[in-house]
mmCIF file of C-alpha atoms and ligand atoms in Angstrom:
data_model
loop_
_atom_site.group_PDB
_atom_site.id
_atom_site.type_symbol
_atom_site.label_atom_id
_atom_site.label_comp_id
_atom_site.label_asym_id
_atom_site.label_seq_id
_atom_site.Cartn_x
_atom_site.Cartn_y
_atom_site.Cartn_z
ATOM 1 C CA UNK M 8 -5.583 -16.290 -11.104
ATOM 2 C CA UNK M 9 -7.093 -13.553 -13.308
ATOM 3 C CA UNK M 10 -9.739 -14.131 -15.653
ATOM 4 C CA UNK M 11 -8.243 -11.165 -18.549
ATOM 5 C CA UNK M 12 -4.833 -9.538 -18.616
ATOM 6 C CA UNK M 13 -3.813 -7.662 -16.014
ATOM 7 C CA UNK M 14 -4.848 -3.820 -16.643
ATOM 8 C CA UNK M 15 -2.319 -1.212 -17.773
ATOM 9 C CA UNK M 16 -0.023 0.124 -14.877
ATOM 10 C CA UNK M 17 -0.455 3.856 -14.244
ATOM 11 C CA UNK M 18 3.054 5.275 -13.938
ATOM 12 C CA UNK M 19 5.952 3.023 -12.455
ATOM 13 C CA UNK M 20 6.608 3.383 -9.294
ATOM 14 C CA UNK M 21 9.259 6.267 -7.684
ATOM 15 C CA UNK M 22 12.522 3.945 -6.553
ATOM 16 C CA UNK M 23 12.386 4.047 -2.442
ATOM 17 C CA UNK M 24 14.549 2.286 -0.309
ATOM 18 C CA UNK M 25 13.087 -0.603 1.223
ATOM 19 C CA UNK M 26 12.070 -1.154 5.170
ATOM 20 C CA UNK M 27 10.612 -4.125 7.118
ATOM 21 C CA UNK M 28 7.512 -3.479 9.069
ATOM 22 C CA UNK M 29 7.862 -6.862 10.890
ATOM 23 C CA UNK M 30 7.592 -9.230 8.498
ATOM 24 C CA UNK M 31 6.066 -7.008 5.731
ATOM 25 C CA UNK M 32 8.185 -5.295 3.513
ATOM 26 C CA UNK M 33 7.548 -1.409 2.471
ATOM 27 C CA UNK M 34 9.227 0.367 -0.143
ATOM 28 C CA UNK M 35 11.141 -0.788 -3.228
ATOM 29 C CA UNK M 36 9.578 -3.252 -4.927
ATOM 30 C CA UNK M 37 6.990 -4.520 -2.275
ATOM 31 C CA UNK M 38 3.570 -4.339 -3.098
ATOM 32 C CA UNK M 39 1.977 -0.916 -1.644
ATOM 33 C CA UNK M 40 0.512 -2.229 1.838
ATOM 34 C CA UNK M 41 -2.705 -1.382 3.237
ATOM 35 C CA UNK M 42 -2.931 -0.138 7.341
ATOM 36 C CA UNK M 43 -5.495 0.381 9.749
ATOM 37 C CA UNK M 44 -5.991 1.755 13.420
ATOM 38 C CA UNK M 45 -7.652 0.114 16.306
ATOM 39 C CA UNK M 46 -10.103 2.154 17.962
ATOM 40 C CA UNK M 47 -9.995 0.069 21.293
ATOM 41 C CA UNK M 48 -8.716 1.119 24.280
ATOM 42 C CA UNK M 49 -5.438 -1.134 23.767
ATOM 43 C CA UNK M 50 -5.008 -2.531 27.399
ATOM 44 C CA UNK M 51 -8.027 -4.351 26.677
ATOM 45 C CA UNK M 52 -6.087 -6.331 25.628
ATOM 46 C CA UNK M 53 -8.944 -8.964 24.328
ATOM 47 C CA UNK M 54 -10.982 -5.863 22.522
ATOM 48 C CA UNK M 55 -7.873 -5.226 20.324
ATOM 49 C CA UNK M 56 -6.908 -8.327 19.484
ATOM 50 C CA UNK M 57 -10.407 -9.165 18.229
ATOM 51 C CA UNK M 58 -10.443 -5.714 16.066
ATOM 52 C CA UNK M 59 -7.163 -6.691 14.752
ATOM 53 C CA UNK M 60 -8.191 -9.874 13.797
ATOM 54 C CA UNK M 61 -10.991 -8.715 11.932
ATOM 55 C CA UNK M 62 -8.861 -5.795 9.979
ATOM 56 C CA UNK M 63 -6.830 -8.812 9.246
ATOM 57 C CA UNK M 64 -9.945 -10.513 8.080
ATOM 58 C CA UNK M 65 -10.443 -7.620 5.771
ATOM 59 C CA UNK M 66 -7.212 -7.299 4.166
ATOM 60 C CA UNK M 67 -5.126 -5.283 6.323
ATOM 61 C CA UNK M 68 -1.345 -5.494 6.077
ATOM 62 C CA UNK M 69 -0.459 -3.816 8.998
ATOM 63 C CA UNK M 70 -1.973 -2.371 12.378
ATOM 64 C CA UNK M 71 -1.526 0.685 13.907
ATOM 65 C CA UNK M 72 -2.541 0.828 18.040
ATOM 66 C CA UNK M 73 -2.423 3.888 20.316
ATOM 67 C CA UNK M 74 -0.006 3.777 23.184
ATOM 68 C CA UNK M 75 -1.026 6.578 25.550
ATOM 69 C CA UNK M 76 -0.769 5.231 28.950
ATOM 70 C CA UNK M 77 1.329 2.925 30.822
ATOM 71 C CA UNK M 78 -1.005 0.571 30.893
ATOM 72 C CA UNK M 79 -1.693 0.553 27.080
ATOM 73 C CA UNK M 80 2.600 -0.007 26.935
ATOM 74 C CA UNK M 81 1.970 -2.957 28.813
ATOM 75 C CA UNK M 82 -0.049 -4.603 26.857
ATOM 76 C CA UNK M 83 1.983 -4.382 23.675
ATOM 77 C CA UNK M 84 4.089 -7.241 24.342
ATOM 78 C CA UNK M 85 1.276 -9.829 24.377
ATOM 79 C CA UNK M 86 -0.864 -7.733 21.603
ATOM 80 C CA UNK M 87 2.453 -7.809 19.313
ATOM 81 C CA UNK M 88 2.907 -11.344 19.713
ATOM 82 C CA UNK M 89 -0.582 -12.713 19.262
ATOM 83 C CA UNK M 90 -1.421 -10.512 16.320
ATOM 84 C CA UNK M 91 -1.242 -11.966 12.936
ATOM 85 C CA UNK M 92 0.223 -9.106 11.110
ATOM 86 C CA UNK M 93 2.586 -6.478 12.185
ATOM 87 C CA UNK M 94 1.674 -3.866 14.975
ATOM 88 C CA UNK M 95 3.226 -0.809 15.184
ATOM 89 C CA UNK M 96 2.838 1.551 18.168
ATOM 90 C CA UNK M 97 2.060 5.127 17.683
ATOM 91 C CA UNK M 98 3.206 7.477 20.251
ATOM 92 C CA UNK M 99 3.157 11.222 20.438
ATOM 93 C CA UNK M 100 4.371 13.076 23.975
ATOM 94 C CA UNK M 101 6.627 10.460 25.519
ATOM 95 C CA UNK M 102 9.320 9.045 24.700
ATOM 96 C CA UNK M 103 9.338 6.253 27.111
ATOM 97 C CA UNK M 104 6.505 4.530 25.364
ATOM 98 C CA UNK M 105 9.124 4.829 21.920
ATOM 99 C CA UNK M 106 11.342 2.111 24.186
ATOM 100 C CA UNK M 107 8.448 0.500 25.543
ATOM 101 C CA UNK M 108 7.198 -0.080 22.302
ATOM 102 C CA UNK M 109 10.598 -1.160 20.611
ATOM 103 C CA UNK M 110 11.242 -3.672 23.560
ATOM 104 C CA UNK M 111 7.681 -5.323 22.990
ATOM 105 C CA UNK M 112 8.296 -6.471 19.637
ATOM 106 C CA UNK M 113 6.359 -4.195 17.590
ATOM 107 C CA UNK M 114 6.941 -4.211 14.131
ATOM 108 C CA UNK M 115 7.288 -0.819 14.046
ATOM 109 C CA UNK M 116 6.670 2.708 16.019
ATOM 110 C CA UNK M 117 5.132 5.952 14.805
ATOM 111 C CA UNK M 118 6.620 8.688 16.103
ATOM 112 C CA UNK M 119 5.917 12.341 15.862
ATOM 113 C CA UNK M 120 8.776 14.859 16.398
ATOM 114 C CA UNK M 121 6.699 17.443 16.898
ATOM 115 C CA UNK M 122 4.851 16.268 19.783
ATOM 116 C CA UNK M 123 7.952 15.088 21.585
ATOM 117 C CA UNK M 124 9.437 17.399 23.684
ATOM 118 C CA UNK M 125 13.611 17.843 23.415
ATOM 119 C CA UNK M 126 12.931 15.255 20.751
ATOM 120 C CA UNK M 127 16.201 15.899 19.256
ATOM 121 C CA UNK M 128 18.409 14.822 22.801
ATOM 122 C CA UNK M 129 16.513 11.551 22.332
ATOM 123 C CA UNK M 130 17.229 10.377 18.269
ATOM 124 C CA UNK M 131 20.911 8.311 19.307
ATOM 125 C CA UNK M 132 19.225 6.399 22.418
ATOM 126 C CA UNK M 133 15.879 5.979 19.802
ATOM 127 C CA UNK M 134 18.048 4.857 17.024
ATOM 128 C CA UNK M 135 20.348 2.837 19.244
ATOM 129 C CA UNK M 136 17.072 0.510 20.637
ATOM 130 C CA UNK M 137 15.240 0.128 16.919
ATOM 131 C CA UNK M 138 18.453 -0.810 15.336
ATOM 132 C CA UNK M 139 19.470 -3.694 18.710
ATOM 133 C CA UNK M 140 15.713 -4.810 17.955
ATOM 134 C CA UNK M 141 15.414 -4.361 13.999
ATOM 135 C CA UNK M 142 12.274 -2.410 14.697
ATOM 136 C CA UNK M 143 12.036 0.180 12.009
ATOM 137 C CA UNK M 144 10.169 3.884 12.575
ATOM 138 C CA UNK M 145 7.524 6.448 10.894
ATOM 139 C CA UNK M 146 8.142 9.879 11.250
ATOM 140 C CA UNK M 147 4.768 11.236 11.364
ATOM 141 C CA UNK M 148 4.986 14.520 10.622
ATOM 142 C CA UNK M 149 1.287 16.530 10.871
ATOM 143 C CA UNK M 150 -0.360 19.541 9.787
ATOM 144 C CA UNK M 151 -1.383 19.699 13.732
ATOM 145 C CA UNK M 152 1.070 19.393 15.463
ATOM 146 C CA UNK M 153 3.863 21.126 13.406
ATOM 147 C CA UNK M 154 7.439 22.989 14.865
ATOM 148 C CA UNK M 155 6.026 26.709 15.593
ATOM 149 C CA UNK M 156 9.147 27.243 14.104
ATOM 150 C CA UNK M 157 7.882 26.139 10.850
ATOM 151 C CA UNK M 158 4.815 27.475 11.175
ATOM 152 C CA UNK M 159 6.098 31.314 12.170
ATOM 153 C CA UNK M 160 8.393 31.021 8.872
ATOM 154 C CA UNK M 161 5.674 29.726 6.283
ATOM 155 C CA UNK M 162 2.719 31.412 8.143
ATOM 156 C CA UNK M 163 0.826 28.161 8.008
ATOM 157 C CA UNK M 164 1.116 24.060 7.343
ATOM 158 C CA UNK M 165 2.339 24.569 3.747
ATOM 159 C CA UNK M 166 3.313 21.980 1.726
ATOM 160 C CA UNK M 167 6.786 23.368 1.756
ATOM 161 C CA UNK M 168 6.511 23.621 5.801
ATOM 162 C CA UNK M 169 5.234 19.772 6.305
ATOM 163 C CA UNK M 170 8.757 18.786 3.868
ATOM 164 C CA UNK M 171 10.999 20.787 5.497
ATOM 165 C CA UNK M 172 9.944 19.403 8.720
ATOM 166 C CA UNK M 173 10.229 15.642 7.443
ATOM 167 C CA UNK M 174 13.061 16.370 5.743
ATOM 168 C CA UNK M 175 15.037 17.832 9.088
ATOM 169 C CA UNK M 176 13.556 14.969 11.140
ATOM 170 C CA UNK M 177 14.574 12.531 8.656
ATOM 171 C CA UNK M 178 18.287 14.068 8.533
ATOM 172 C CA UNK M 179 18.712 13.748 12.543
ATOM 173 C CA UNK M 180 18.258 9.740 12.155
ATOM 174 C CA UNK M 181 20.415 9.799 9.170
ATOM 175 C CA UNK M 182 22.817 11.451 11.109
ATOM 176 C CA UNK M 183 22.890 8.467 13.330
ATOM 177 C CA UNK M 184 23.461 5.985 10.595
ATOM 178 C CA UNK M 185 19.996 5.165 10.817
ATOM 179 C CA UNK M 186 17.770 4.501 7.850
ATOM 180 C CA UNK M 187 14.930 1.984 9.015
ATOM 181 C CA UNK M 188 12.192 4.634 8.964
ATOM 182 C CA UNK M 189 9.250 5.697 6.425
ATOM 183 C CA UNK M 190 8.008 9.299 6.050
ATOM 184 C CA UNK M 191 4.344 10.659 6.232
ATOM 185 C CA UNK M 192 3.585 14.361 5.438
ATOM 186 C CA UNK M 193 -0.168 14.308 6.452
ATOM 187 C CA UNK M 194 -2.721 17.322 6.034
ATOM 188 C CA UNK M 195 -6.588 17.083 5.741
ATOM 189 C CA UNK M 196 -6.879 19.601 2.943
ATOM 190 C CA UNK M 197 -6.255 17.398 -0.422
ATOM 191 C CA UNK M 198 -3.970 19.450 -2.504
ATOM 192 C CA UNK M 199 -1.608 20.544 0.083
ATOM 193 C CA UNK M 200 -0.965 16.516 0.756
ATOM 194 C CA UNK M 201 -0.338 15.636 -2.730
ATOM 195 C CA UNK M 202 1.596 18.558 -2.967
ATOM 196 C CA UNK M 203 3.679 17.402 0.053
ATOM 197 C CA UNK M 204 4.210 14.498 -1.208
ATOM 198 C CA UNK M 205 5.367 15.007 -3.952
ATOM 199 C CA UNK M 206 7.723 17.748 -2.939
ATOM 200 C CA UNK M 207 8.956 15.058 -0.207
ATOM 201 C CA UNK M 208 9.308 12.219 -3.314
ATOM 202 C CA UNK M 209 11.250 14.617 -5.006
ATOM 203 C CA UNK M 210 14.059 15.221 -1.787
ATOM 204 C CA UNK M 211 14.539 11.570 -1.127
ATOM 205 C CA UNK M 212 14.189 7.460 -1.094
ATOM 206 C CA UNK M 213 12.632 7.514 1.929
ATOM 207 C CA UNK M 214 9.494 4.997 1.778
ATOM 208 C CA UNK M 215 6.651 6.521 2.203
ATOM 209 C CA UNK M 216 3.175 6.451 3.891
ATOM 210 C CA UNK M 217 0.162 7.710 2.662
ATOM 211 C CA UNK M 218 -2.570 9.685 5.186
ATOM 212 C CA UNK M 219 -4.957 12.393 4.551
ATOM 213 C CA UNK M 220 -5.459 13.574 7.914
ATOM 214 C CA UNK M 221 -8.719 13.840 9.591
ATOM 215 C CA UNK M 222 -10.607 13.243 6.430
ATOM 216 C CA UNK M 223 -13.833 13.107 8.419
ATOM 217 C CA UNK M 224 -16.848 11.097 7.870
ATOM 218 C CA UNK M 225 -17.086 8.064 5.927
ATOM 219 C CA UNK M 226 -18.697 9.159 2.382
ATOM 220 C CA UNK M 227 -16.303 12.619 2.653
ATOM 221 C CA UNK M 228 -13.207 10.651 4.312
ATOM 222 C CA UNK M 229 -13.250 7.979 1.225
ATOM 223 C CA UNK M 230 -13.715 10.227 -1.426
ATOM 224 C CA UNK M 231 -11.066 12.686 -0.129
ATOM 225 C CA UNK M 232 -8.605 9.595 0.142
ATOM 226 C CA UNK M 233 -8.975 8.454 -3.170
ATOM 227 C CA UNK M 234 -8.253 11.929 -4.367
ATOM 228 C CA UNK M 235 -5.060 12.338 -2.584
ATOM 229 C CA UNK M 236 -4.062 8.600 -2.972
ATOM 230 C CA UNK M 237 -5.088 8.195 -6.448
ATOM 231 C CA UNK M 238 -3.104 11.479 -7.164
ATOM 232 C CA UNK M 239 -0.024 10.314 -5.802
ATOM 233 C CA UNK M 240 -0.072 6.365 -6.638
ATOM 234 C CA UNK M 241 -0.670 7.242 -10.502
ATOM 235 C CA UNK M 242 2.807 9.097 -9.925
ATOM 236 C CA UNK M 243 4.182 5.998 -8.808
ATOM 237 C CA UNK M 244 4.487 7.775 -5.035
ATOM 238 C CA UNK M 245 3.417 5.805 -2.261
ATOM 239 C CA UNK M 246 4.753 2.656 -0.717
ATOM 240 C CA UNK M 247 1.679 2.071 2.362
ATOM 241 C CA UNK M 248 -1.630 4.019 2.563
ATOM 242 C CA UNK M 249 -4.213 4.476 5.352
ATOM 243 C CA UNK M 250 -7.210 5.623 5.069
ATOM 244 C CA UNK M 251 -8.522 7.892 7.882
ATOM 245 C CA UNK M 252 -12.197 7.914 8.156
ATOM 246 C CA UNK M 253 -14.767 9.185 11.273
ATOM 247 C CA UNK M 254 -15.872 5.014 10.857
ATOM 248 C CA UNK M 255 -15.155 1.845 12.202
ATOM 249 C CA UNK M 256 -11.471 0.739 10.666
ATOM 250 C CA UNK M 257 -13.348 -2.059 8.976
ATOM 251 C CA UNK M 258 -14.276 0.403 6.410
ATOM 252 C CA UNK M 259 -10.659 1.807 6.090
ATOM 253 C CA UNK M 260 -9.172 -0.958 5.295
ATOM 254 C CA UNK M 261 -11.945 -1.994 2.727
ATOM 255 C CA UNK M 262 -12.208 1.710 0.856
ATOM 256 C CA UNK M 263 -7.677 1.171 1.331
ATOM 257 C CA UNK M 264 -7.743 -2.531 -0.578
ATOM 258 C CA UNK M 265 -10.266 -1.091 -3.292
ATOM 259 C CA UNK M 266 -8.419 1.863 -3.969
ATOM 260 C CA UNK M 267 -5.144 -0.304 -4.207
ATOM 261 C CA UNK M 268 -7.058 -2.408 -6.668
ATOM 262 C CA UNK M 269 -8.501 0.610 -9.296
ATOM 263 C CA UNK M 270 -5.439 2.063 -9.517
ATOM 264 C CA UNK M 271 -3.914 -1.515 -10.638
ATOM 265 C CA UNK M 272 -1.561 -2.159 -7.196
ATOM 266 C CA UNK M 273 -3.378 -5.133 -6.040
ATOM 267 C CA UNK M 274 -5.057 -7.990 -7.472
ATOM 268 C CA UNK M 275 -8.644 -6.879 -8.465
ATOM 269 C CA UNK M 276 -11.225 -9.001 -6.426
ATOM 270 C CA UNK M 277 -15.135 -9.212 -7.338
ATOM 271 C CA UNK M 278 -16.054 -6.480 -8.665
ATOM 272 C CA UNK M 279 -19.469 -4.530 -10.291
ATOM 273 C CA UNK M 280 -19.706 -3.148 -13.394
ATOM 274 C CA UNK M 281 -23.724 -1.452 -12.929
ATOM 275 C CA UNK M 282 -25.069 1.265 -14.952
ATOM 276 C CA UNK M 283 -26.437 4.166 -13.659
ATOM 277 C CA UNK M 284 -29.878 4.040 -15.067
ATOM 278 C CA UNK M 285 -31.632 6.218 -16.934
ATOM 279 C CA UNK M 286 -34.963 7.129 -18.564
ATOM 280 C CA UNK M 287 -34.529 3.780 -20.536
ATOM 281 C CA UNK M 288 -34.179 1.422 -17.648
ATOM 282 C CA UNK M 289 -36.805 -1.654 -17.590
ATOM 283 C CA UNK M 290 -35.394 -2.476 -14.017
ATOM 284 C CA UNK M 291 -34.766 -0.861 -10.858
ATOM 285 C CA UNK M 292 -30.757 -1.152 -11.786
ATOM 286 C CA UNK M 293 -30.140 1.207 -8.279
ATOM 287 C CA UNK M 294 -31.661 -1.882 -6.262
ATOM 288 C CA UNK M 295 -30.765 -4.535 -8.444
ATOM 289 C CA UNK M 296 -27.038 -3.635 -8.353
ATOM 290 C CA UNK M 297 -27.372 -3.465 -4.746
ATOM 291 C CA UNK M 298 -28.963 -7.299 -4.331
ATOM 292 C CA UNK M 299 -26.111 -8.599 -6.386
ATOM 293 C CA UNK M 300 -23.468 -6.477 -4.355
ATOM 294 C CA UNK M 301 -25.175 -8.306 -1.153
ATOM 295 C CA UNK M 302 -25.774 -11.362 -2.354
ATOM 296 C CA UNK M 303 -21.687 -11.444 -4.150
ATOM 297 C CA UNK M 304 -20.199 -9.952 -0.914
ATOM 298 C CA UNK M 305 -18.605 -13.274 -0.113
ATOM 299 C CA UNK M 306 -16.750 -13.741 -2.969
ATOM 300 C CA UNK M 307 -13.309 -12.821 -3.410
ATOM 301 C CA UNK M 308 -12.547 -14.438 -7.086
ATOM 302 C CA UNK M 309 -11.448 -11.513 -9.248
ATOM 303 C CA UNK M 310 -15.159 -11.801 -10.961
ATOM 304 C CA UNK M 311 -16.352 -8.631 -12.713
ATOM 305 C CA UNK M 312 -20.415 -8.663 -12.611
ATOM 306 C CA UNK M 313 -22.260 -6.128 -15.097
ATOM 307 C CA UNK M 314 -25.470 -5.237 -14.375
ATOM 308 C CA UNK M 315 -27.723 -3.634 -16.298
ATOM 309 C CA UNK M 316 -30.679 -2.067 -16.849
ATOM 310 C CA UNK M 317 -31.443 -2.134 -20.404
ATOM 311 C CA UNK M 318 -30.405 -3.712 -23.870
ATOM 312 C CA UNK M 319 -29.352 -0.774 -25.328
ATOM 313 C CA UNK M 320 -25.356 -0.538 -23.287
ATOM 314 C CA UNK M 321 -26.520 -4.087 -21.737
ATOM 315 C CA UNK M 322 -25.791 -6.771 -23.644
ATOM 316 C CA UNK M 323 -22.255 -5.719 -24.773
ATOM 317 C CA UNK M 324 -21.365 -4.579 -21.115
ATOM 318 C CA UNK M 325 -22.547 -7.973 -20.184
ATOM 319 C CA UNK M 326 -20.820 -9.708 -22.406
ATOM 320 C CA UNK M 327 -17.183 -7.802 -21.587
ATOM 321 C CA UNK M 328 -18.141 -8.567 -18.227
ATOM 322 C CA UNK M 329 -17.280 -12.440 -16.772
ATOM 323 C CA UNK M 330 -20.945 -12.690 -15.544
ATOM 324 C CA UNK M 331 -23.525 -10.383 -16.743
ATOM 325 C CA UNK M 332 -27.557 -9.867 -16.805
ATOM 326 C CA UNK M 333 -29.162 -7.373 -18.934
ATOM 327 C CA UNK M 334 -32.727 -6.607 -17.829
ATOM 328 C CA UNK M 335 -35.765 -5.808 -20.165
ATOM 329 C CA UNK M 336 -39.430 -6.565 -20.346
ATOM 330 C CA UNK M 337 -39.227 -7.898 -17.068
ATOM 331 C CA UNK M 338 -36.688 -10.954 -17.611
ATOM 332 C CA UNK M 339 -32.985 -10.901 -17.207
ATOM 333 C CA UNK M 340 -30.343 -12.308 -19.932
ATOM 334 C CA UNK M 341 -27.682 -13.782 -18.148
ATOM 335 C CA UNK M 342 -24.170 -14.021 -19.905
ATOM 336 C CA UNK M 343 -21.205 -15.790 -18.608
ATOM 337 C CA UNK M 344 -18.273 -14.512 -20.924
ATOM 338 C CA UNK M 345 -19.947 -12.921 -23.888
ATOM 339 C CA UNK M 346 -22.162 -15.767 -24.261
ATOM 340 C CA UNK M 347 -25.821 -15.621 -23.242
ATOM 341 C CA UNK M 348 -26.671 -18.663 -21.183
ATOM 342 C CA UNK M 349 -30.269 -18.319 -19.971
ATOM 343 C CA UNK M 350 -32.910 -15.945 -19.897
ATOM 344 C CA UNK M 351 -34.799 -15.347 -16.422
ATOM 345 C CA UNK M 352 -37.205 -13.870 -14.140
ATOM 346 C CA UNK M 353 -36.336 -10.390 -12.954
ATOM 347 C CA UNK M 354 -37.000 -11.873 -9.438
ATOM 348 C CA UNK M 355 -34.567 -15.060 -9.716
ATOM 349 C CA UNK M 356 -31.494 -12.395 -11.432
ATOM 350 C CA UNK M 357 -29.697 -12.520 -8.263
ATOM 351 C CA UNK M 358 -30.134 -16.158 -7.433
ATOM 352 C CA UNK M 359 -28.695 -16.942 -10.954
ATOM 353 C CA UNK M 360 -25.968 -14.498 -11.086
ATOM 354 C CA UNK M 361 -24.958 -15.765 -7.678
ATOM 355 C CA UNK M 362 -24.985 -19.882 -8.698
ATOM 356 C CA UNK M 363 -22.543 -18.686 -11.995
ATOM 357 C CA UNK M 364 -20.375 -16.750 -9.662
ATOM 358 C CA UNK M 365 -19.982 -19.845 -7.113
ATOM 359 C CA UNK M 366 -19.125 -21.744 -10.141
ATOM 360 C CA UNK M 367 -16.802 -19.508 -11.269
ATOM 361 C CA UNK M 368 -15.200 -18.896 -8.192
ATOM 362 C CA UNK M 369 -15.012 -22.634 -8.067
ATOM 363 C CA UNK M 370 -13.345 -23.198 -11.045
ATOM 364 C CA UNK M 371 -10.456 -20.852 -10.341
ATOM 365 C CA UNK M 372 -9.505 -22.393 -6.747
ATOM 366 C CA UNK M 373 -11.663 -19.484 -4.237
ATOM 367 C CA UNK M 374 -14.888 -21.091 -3.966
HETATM 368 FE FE1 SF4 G 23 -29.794 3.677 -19.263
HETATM 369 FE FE2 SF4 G 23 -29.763 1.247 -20.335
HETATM 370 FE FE3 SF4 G 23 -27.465 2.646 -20.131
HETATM 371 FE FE4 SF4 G 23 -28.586 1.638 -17.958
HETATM 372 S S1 SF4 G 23 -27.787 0.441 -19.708
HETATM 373 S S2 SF4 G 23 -27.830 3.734 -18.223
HETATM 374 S S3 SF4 G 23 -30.764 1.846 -18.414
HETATM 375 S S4 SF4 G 23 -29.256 3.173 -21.402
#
């Protein structure tokens, strides 16, 4: 349930064909999904399971493991099975691992052409096993790893070099009558990604997956994502994102479920509405905001909290807000939907806000 309408949608979305990850749908109509990576070794077996379960706990969709080894192949069967939402395998180098994957029921497996040596003698066997096991495929393509080929004729990972690549990969499945696969065009530098993409949007239905490459660090990783993402999704391009931060996959999945919900792709959850202070504050709004972001962090009813740290933008952002305070003269207002219901101590603001939210969150079914 959602407490005001539903806010405008962006652009609508480009018309892609439709795949199953497992038991998720991407492409067409689904809802734009939200993926992670484990950063376990994945034949510990335990140690992945337990990362998994707490991407799952964070709203991942779908999981992506690393399949390196033999032994990490062996443990896909039991890690497939025992994982609440789809796996999918990613393998570069060997193509055994492609079977190995396919055979252990993963959802799905991420392959990159261009680290797989004769790739091409290998598509009809590759198609052959996803289509007996309705797995479906990515075709990774990367700025890294790209054909020399490619990279002789355009110099360097241009846009125009990442398509063509996808594009040519895409066309040797195709050949084979095979059409269970998404696309992902992935480059660290911002512009030439959405500028991939969209070339890539433009050349085909293919579903396709969001990635800015090696986006680094957490604060430069996030904001870099929600450049290229936010680009792209208010183009109605993109069917699955992941964000790629230098962090624990936790925080990819949480910066991947907001950015879903700003741009108006996923139900909006709790959210803060704080000012950013100024000479005029009567509050510390910086640590304020902060105590309620704490002290809310449990709740998941789509609640939008102002806070605020005067009464000249603060009682009107309050009141647009489900649950607002405006602080002055060392008391807070508190509003619950435009109407102020008590006036507190600045030191019991958080306590209050959080006993309204509770209710709140009560009253629509998430308490
Ligand atoms: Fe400044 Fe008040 Fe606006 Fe906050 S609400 S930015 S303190 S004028």
């Amino acid at each position: 349930p959602s407490v005001r309408p539903e806010a405008p949608v962006l652009a609508p979305r480009k018309t892609t064909r439709q795949i199953q990850v497992g038991d998720v749908a991407v492409g067409g109509s689904a809802p734009v999904s939200v993926q992670s990576m484990t950063t376990t070794k994945t034949h510990d077996i335990g140690a992945t399971l337990q990362q998994i379960a707490e991407l799952t706990a964070a709203g991942c969709d779908i999981v992506r493991v690393a399949c390196p080894t033999d032994k990490d192949a062996e443990a896909l069967p039991i890690i497939a099975k025992q994982s609440r939402i789809p796996v999918i395998a990613d393998i570069h180098f060997q193509p055994k691992y492609v079977f190995a994957a396919i055979e252990a029921g993963c959802g799905a497996v991420r392959v990159n052409p261009g680290n797989i040596r004769k790739f091409d003698d290998r598509v009809k066997e590759i198609c052959e096993a996803a289509t007996d096991h309705g797995v479906s495929l990515r075709i990774g393509v990367n700025a890294g790893s790209l054909d020399p080929r490619l990279l002789k004729k355009y110099g360097s990972a241009t846009p125009e070099a990442l398509v063509e690549s996808a594009v040519w990969e895409a066309s040797l499945f195709e050949e084979q009558g095979f059409k269970d696969f998404k696309i992902s065009v992935k480059h660290h530098n911002v512009v030439t990604m959405v500028e991939a993409y969209r070339q890539l949007s433009e050349q085909g239905d293919w579903p396709l997956h969001l990635g800015v490459t090696e986006a680094g660090p957490a604060f430069q990783g996030t904001i870099k994502s929600a450049t290229a993402f936010g680009a792209l999704l208010a183009e109605g391009i993109g069917d699955t994102i992941r964000v790629s931060l230098s962090a624990p996959p936790v925080e990819e999945v949480k910066v991947g479920t907001k950015i879903l919900e700003y741009m108006g792709l996923r139900e909006r959850k709790m959210e803060i509405v704080s000012c950013p202070s100024c000479g005029r504050a009567q509050v510390d709004v910086w640590e304020l905001a902060e105590k309620v972001e704490n002290g809310l962090k449990d709740i998941t009813a789509p609640i939008r909290v102002a806070v605020m740290g005067c009464v000249v933008n603060g009682p009107g952002e309050a009141r647009e807000a489900d649950l607002g305070c405006a602080s002055g003269n060392g008391k807070g207002q508190i509003f619950v939907r435009g109407k102020v219901v008590e006036t507190v101590r600045e030191d019991a603001i958080v306590e209050t806000l959080l006993r309204y939210a509770n209710q709140m969150a009560e009253d629509m079914g998430e308490g």
